[in-house]
Short mmCIF file of C-alpha atoms in Angstrom, two decimals:
data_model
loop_
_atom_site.label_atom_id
_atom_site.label_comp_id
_atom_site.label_asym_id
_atom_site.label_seq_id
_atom_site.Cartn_x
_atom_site.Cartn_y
_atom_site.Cartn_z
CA UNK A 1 -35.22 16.75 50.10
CA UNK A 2 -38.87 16.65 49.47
CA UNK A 3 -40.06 16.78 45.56
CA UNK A 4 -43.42 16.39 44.41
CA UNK A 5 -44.15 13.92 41.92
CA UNK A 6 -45.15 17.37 38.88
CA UNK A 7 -44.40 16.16 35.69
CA UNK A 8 -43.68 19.85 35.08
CA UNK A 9 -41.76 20.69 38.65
CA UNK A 10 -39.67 17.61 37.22
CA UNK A 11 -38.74 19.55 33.86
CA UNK A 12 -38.38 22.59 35.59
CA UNK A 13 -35.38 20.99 37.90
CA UNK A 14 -33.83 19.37 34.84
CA UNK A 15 -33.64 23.07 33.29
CA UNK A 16 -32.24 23.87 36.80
CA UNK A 17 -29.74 21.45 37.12
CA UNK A 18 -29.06 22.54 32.84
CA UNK A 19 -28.38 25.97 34.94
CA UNK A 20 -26.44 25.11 37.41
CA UNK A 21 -24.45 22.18 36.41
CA UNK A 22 -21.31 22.50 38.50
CA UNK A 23 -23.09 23.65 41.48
CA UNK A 24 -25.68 20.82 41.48
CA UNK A 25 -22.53 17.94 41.15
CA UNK A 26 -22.17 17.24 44.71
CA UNK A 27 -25.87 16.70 44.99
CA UNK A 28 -26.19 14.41 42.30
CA UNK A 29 -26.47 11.01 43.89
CA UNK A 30 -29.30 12.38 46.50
CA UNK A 31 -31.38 13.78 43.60
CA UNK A 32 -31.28 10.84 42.06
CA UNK A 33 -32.36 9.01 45.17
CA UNK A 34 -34.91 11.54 45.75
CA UNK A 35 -36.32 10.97 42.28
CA UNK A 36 -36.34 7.57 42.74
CA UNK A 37 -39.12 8.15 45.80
CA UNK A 38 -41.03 9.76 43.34
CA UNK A 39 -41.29 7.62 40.22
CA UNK A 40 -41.53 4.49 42.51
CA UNK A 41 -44.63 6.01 44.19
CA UNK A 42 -45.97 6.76 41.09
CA UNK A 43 -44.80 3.35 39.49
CA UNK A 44 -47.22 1.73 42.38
CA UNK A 45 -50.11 4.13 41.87
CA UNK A 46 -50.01 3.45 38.06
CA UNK A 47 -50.54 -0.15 39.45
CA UNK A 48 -53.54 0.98 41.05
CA UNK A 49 -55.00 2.45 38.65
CA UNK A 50 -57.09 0.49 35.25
CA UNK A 51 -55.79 2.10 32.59
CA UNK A 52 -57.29 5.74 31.11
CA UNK A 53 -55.82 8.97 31.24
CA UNK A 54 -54.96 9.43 34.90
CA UNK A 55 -52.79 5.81 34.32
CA UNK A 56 -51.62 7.66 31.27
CA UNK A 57 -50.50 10.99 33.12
CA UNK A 58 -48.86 8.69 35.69
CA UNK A 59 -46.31 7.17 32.59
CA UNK A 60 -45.79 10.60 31.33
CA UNK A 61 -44.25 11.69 34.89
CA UNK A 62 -42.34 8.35 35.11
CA UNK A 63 -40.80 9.77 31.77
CA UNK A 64 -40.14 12.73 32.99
CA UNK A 65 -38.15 11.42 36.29
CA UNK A 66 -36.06 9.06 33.61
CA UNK A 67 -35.36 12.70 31.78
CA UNK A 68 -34.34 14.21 35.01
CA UNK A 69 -31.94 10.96 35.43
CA UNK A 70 -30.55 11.62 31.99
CA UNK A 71 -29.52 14.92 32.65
CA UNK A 72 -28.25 14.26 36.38
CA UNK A 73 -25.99 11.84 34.98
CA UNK A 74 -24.12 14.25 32.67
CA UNK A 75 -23.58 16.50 35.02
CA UNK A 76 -21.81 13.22 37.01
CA UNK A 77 -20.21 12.62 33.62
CA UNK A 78 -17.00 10.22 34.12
CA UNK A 79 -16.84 10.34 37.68
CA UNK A 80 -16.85 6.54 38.05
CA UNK A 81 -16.69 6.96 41.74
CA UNK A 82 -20.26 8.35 41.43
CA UNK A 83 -21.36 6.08 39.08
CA UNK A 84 -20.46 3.07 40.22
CA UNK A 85 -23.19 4.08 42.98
CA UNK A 86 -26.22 5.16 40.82
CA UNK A 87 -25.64 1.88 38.28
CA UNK A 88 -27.39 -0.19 40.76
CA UNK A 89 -29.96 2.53 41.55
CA UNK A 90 -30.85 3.52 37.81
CA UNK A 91 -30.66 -0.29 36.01
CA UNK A 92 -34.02 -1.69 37.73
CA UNK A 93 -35.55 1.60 36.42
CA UNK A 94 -34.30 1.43 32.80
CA UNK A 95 -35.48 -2.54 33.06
CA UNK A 96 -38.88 -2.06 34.72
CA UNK A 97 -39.00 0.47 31.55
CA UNK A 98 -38.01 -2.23 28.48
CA UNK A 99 -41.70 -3.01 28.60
CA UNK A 100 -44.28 -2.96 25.76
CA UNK A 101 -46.70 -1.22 28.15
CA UNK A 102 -44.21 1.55 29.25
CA UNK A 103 -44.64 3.30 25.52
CA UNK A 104 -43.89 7.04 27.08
CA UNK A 105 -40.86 6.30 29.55
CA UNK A 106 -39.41 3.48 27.15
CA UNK A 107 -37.29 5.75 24.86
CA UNK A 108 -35.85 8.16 27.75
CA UNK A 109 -34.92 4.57 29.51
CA UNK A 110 -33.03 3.92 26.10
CA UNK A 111 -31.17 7.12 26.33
CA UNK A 112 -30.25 6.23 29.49
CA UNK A 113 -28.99 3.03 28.94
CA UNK A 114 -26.98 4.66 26.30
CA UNK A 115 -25.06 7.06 28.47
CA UNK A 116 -24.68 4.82 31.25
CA UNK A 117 -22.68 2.55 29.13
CA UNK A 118 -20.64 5.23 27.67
CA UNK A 119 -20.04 7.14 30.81
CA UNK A 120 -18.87 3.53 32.57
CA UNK A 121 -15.40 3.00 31.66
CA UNK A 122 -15.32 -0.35 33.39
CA UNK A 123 -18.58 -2.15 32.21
CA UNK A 124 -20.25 -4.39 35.41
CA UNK A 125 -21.99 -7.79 34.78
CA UNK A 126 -25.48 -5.77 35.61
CA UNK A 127 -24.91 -3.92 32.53
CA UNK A 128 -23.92 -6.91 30.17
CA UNK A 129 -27.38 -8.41 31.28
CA UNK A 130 -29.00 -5.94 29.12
CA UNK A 131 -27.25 -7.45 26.08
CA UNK A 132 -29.45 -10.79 25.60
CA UNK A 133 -32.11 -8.87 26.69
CA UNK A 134 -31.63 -6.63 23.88
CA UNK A 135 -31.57 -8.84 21.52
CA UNK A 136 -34.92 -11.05 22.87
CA UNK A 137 -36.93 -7.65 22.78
CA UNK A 138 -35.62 -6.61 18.95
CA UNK A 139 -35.04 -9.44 17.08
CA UNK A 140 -35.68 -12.61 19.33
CA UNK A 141 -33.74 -15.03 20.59
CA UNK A 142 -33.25 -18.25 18.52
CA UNK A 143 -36.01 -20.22 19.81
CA UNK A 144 -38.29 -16.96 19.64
CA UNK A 145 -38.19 -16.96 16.00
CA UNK A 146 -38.51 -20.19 15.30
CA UNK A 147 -41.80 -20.91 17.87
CA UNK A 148 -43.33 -17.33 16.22
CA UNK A 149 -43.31 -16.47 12.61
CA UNK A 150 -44.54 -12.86 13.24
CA UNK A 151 -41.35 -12.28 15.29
CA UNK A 152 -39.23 -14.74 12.38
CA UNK A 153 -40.34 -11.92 9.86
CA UNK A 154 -40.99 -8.56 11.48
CA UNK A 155 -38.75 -8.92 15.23
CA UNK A 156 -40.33 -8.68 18.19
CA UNK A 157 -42.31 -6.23 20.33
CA UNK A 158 -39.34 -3.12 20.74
CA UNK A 159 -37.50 -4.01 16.69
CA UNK A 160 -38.45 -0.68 16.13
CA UNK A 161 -36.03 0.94 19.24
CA UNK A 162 -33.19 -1.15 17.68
CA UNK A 163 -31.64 2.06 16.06
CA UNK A 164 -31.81 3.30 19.59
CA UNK A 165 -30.60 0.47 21.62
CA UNK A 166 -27.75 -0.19 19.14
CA UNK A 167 -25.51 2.49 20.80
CA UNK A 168 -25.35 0.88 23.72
CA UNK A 169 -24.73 -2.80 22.34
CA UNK A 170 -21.94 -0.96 20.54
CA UNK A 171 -20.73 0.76 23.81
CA UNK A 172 -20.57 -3.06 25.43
CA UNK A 173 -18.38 -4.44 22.57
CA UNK A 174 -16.09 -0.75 23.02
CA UNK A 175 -15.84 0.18 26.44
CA UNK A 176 -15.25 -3.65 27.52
CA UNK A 177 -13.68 -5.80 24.60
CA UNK A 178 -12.24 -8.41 27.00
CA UNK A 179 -15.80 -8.88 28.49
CA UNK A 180 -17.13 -9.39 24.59
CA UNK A 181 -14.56 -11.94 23.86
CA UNK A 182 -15.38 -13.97 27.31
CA UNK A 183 -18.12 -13.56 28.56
CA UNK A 184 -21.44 -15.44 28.02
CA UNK A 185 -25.09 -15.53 29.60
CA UNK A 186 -27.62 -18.36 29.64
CA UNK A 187 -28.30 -17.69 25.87
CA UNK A 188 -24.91 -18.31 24.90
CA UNK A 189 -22.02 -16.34 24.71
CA UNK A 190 -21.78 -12.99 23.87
CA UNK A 191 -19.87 -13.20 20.64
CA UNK A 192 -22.32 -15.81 19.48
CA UNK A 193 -25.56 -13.67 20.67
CA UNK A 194 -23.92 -10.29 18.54
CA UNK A 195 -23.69 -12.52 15.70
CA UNK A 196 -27.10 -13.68 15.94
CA UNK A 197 -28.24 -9.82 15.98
CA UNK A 198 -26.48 -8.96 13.25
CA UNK A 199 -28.01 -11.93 10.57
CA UNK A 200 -31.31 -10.99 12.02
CA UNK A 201 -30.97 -7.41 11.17
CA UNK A 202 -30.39 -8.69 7.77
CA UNK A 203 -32.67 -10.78 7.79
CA UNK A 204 -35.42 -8.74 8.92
CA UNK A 205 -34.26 -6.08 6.68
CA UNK A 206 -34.62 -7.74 3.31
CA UNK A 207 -37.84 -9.44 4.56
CA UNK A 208 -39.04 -6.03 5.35
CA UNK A 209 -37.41 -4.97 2.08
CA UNK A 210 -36.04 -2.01 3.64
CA UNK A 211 -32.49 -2.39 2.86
CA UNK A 212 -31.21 0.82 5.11
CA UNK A 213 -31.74 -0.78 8.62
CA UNK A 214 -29.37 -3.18 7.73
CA UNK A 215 -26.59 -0.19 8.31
CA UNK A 216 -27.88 -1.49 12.20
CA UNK A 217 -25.78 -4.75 11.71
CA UNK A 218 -22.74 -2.87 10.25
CA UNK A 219 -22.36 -0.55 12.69
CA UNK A 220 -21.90 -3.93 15.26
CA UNK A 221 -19.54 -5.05 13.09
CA UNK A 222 -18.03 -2.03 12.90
CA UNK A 223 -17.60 -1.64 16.71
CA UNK A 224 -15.90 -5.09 16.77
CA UNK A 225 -13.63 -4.39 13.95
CA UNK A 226 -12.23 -0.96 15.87
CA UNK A 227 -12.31 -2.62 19.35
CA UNK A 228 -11.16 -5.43 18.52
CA UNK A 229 -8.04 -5.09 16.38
CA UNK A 230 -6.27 -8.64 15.41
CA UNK A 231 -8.23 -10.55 17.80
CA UNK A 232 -11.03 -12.02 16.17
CA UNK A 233 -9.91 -14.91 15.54
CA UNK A 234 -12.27 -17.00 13.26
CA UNK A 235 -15.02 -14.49 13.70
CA UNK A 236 -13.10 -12.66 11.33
CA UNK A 237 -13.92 -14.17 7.89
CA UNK A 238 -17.72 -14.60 9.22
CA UNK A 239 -17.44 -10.90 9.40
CA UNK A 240 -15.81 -10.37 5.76
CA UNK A 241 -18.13 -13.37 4.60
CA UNK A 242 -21.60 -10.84 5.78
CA UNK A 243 -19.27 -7.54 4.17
CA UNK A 244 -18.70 -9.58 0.85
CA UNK A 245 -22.13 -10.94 0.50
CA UNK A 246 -23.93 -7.74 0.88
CA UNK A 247 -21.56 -5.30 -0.91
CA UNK A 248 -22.57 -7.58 -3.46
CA UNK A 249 -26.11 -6.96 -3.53
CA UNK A 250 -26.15 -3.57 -1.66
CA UNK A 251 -28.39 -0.72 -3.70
CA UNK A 252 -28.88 2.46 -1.84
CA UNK A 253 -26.04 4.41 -1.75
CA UNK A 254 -25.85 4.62 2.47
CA UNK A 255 -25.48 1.01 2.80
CA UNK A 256 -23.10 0.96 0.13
CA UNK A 257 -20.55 3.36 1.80
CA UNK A 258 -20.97 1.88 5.71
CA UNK A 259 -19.94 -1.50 3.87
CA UNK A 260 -16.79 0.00 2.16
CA UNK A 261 -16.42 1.64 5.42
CA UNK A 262 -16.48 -1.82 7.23
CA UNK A 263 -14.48 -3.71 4.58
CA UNK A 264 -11.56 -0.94 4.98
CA UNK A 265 -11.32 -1.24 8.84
CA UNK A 266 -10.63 -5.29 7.51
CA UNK A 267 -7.23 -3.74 6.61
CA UNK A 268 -6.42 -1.92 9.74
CA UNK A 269 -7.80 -5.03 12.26
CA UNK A 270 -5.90 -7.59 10.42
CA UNK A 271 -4.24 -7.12 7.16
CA UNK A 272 -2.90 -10.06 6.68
CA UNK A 273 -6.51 -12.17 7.41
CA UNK A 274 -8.49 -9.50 4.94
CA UNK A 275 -5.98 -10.79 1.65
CA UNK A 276 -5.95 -13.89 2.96
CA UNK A 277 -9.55 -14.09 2.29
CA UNK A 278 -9.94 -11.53 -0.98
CA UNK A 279 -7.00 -13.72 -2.90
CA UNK A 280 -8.76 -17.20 -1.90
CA UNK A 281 -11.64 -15.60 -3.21
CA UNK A 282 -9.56 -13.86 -6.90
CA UNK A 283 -10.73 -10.27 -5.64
CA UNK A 284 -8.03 -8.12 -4.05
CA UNK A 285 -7.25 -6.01 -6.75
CA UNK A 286 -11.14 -5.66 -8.44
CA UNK A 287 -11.89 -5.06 -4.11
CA UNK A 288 -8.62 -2.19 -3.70
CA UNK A 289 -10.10 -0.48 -7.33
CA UNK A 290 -13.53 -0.28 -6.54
CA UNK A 291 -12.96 1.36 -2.76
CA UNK A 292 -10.23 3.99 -4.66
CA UNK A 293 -12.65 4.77 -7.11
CA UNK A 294 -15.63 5.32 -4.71
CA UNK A 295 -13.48 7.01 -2.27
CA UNK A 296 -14.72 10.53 -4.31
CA UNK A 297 -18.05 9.62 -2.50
CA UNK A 298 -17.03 9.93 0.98
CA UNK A 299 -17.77 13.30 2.43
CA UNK A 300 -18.19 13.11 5.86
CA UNK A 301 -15.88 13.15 8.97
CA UNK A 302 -16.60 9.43 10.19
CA UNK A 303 -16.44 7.78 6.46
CA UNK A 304 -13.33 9.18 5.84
CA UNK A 305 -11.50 8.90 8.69
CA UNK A 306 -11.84 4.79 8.54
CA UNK A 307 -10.71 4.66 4.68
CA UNK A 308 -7.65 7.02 6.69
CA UNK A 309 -7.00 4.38 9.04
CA UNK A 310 -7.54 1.19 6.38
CA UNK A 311 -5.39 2.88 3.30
CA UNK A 312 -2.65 3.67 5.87
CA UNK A 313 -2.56 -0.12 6.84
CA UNK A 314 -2.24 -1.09 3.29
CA UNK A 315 1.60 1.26 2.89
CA UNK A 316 2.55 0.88 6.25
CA UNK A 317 2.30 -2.99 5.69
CA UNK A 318 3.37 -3.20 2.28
CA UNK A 319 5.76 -6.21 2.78
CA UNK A 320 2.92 -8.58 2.91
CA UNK A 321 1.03 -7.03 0.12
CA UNK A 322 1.12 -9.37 -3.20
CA UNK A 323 2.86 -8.07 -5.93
CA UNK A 324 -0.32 -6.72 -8.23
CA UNK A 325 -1.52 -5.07 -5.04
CA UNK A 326 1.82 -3.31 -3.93
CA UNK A 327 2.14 -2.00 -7.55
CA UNK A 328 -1.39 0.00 -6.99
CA UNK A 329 0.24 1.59 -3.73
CA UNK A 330 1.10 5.39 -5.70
CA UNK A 331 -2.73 4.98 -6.74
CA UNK A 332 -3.76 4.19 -2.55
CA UNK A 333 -1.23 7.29 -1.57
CA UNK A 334 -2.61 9.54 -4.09
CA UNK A 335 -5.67 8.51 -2.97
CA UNK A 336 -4.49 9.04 0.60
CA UNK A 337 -3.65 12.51 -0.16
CA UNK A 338 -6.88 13.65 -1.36
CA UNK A 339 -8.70 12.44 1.84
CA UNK A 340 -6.58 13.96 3.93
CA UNK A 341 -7.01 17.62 2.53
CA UNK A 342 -10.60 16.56 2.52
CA UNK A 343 -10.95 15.57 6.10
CA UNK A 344 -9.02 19.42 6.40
CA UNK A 345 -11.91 20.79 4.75
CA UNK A 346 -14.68 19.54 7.03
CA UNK A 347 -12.49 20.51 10.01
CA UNK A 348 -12.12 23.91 9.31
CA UNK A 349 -15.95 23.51 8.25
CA UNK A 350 -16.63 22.51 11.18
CA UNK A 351 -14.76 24.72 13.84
CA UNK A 352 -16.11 27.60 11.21
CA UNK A 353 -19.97 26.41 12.35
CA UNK A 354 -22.32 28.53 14.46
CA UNK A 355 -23.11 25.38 15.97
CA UNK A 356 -22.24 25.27 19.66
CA UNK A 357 -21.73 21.93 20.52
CA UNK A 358 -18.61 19.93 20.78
CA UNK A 359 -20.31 16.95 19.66
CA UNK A 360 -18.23 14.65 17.38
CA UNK A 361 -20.32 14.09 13.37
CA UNK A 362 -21.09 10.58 14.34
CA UNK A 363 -22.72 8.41 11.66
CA UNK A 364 -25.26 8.04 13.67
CA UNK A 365 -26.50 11.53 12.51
CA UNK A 366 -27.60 9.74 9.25
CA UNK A 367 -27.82 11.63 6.05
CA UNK A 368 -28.55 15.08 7.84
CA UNK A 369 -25.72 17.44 7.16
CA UNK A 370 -23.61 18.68 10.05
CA UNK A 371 -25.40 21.96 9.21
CA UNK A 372 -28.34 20.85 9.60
CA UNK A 373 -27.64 18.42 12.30
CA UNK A 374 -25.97 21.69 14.63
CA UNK A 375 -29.15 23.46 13.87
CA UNK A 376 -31.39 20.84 15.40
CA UNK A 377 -29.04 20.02 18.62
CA UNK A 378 -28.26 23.27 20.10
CA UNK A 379 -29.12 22.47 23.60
CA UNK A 380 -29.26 26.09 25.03
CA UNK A 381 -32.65 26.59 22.77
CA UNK A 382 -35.56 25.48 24.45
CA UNK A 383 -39.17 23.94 21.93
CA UNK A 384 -41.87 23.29 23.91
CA UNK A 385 -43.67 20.34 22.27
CA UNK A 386 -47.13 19.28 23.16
CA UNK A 387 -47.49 15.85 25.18
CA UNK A 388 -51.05 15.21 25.49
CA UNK A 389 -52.22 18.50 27.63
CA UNK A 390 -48.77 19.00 28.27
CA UNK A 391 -45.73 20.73 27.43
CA UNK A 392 -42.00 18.93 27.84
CA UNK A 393 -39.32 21.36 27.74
CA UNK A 394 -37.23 20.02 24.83
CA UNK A 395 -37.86 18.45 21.76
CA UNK A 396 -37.65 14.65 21.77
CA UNK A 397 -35.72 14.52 17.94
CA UNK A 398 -33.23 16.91 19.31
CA UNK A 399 -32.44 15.15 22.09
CA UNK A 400 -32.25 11.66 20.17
CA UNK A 401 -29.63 13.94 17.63
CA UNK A 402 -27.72 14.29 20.65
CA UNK A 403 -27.92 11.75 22.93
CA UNK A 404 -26.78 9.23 19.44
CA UNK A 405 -23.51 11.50 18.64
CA UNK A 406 -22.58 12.14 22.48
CA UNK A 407 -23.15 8.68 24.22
CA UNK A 408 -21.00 6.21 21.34
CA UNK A 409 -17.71 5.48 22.70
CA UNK A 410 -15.38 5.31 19.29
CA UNK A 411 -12.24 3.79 20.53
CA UNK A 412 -10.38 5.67 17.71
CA UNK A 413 -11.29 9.24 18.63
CA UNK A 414 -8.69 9.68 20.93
CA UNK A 415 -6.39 9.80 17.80
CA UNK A 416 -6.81 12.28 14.92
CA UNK A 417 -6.64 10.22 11.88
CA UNK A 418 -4.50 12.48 10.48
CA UNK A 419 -2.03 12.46 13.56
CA UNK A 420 -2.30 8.61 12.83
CA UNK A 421 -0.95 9.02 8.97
CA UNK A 422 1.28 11.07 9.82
CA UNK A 423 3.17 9.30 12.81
CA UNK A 424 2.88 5.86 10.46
CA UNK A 425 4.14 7.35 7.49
CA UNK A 426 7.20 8.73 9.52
CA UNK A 427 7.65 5.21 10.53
CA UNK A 428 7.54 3.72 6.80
CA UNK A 429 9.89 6.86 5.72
CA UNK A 430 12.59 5.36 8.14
CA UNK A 431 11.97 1.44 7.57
CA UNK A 432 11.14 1.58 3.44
CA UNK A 433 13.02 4.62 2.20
CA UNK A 434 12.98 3.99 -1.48
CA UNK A 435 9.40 2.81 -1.84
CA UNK A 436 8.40 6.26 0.46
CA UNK A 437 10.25 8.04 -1.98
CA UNK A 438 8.46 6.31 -4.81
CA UNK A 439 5.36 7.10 -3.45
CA UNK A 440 6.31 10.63 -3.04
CA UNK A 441 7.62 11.08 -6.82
CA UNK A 442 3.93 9.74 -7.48
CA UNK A 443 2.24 12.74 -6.32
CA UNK A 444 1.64 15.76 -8.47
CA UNK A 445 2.82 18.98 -6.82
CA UNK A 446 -0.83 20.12 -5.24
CA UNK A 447 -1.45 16.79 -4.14
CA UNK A 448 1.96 16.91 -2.33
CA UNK A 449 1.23 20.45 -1.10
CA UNK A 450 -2.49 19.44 0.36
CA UNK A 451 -0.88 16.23 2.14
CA UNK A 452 1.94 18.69 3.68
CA UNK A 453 -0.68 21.16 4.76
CA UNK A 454 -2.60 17.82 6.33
CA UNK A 455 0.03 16.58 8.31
CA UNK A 456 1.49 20.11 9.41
CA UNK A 457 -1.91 20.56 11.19
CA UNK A 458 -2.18 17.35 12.41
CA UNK A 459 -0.48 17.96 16.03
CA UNK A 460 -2.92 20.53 16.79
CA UNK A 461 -6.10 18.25 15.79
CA UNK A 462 -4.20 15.66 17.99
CA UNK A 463 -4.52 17.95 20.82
CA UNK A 464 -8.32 18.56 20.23
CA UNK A 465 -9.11 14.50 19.74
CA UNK A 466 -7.21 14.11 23.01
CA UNK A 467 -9.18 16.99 25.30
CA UNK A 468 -12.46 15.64 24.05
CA UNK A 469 -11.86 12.11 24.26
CA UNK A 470 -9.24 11.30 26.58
CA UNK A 471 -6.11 8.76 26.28
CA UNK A 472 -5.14 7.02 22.97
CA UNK A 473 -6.19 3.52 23.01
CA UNK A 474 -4.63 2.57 19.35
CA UNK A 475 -1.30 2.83 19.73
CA UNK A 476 0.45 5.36 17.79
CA UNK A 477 4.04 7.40 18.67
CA UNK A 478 4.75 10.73 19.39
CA UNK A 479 4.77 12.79 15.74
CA UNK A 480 7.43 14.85 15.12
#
């Protein structure tokens, strides 16, 4: 198969392959090899040439062949077969990419990353490489910072992809949480190197005094806190030490709700190590109080479903709750109740939407509404958007829209959150009869009408959750 190295005959076979998706499968790994002839020949003529706009054009095609290697791998998808044989093919691309020279082809190469580690269900040693290097290009490694003070205050050279790159860190921790917990590289190990990207997010934040990139660092803890459930160990109170500290100073209102967020999923990874820590510290019950009474806040899919999961932990637990804590649970099951016809609401919002993606509303959609946010990703529309004397067939945001809500892999999406409540409060209705009861008298009779319409729905959102994202990995029973 002979292609010529066209920036535009490359985005014309991307829409063709868009076309033809099923047809073009089988052909997948040779286009990609054939594609690879092209952007290595133009990767040497680059070399050849000293600087100016022909050196320029020759970046813009190498972008475009990255592109093309996006959209060739979903049509692979998770055919790990396939995969397993373009990894070694497609990683010396992305890394020849990670350069502060390669400004056009850098971000497609970070799209790339991201769907290769979300598409790989069984994460290789290549791709955990790109972990300390992720971390040297954003934020710099240890000795970086302290040799550079430009790096100390600001990060380094690529700080500004870190939004972008952090979907694949995340990814790393998600897809392969036995390789987080043991493995290591030459800069240490790779629970000590996440650590050391989160404090520098904060750090470089607040010396930035831009408070909202530290949601970066709480989305990695996040991802560790749903991966990793009652296996952190002593990383655990470092983690609710960094919640703590900045819920305490935390002013704009997004930072504020990913930190309640985070300090919830405390509850459902370990319980027992999150009141350990909040009664050592005299602030259990002001901590329970304050996430209750900002839980009127929450309206999105993703924020509400994780105060689902962490208010569920707290009844279907009870018996290690303190006393002045378990006499707050009809307050935590009324509050239960009204999340749960909530998350209803921006279901049937959602399946109601023009928009015709089955992407998942992923905080990493920001602020945007989901309105807003179908609007912008709706793949079959094509913008033409000028690139120097060029045209690129789709517009760079919308793809970024996309590529951030399709390529995290949320280890709790294979279970509705409502499927969850329900199959763990049938489980406390059996074990703690009178205190279920108890919380049921609590309830006024909408509240207990809204949580029965909630759960009777729940098996068919189960079904949905487990089309889209496969086999449950958090261990719930069969609902009845």
């Amino acid at each position: 198969m002979c292609i010529r190295d066209s920036e535009d005959l490359v985005y014309a076979l991307i829409e063709i392959i868009n076309k033809f998706r099923d047809s073009i499968k089988p052909y997948a790994i040779e286009l990609i090899k054939e594609l690879l002839k092209i952007c290595n020949a133009i990767q040497e003529r680059a070399k050849e040439k000293d600087g100016g706009y022909e050196n320029q054009e020759s970046k813009m095609k190498e972008a475009a062949c990255i592109d093309a290697f996006g959209v060739i791998l979903e049509v692979i998808g998770h055919n790990q077969s396939m995969l397993q044989q373009i990894e070694p093919l497609l990683l010396p691309v992305i890394r020849n990419s990670f350069d502060p020279e390669e400004n056009y082809s850098m971000s497609s190469a970070v799209d790339l990353l991201s769907a290769l580690t979300y598409y790989t269900h069984k994460t290789s040693p290549r791709l955990w490489e790109f972990f300390p290097l992720v971390v040297s290009i954003t934020v710099g490694m240890p000795e970086e910072v302290a040799a550079n003070e430009a790096i100390k205050q600001g990060g380094s050279w690529a700080y500004e992809s870190l939004k972008d790159l952090i979907t694949s860190v995340q990814n790393l921790v998600t897809r392969d949480p036995e390789g987080f917990l043991s493995g290591s590289s030459a800069n240490g190990t790779h629970v000590e190197l996440m650590f050391t990207l989160i404090n520098r997010i904060i750090e470089i934040s607040k010396s930035r005094e831009h408070e909202a990139e530290s949601v970066l660092a709480i989305k990695l803890i996040l991802s560790m806190l749903e991966a990793l459930k009652g296996r952190l160990g002593l990383y655990f109170a470092t983690i609710m030490r960094i919640i703590l500290n900045e819920l305490s100073m935390a002013k704009k209102s997004v930072y504020r709700k990913i930190l309640i967020q985070a300090l919830v999923m405390c509850y459902w990874n370990s319980l027992e190590n999150t009141l350990s820590i909040l009664e050592a510290v005299g602030t259990t019950e002001a901590t329970l109080a304050m996430i209750l009474d900002e839980s009127e806040t929450f309206t999105k899919n993703f924020e509400i479903r994780r105060l689902l999961y962490g208010l569920t932990t707290l009844i279907e637990e009870s018996y290690i709750l303190p006393l002045h804590i378990k006499n707050k649970l009809p307050d935590v099951y009324k509050t239960l109740a009204s999340l749960a016809a909530r998350q209803v609401e921006i279901s049937d919002k959602e399946e109601s939407s023009s928009c015709d993606s089955d992407l998942p509303s992923y905080e990493y959609m920001g602020e945007a509404s989901m309105d807003k946010v179908c609007e912008e990703i709706k793949v079959n529309e094509t913008v033409e958007v000028a690139v120097g004397e060029r045209k690129r067939g789709r517009n760079k945001q919308q793809e970024k829209l996309a590529a951030d809500a399709k390529f995290y892999y949320n280890p709790l999406a294979s279970v509705n959150e409502l499927y969850y409540i329900k199959t763990k409060l049938a489980e406390f209705a059996k074990k703690q009869e009178k205190l279920f009861k108890e919380l049921e008298k609590s309830l006024t009779e909408k509240e207990k009408e809204q949580l029965s319409n909630a759960l009777t729905r729940a098996n068919g959102y189960q079904k949905q959750a487990k089309k889209k994202n496969g086999k449950s990995t958090v261990g719930v029973n069969k609902a009845k």
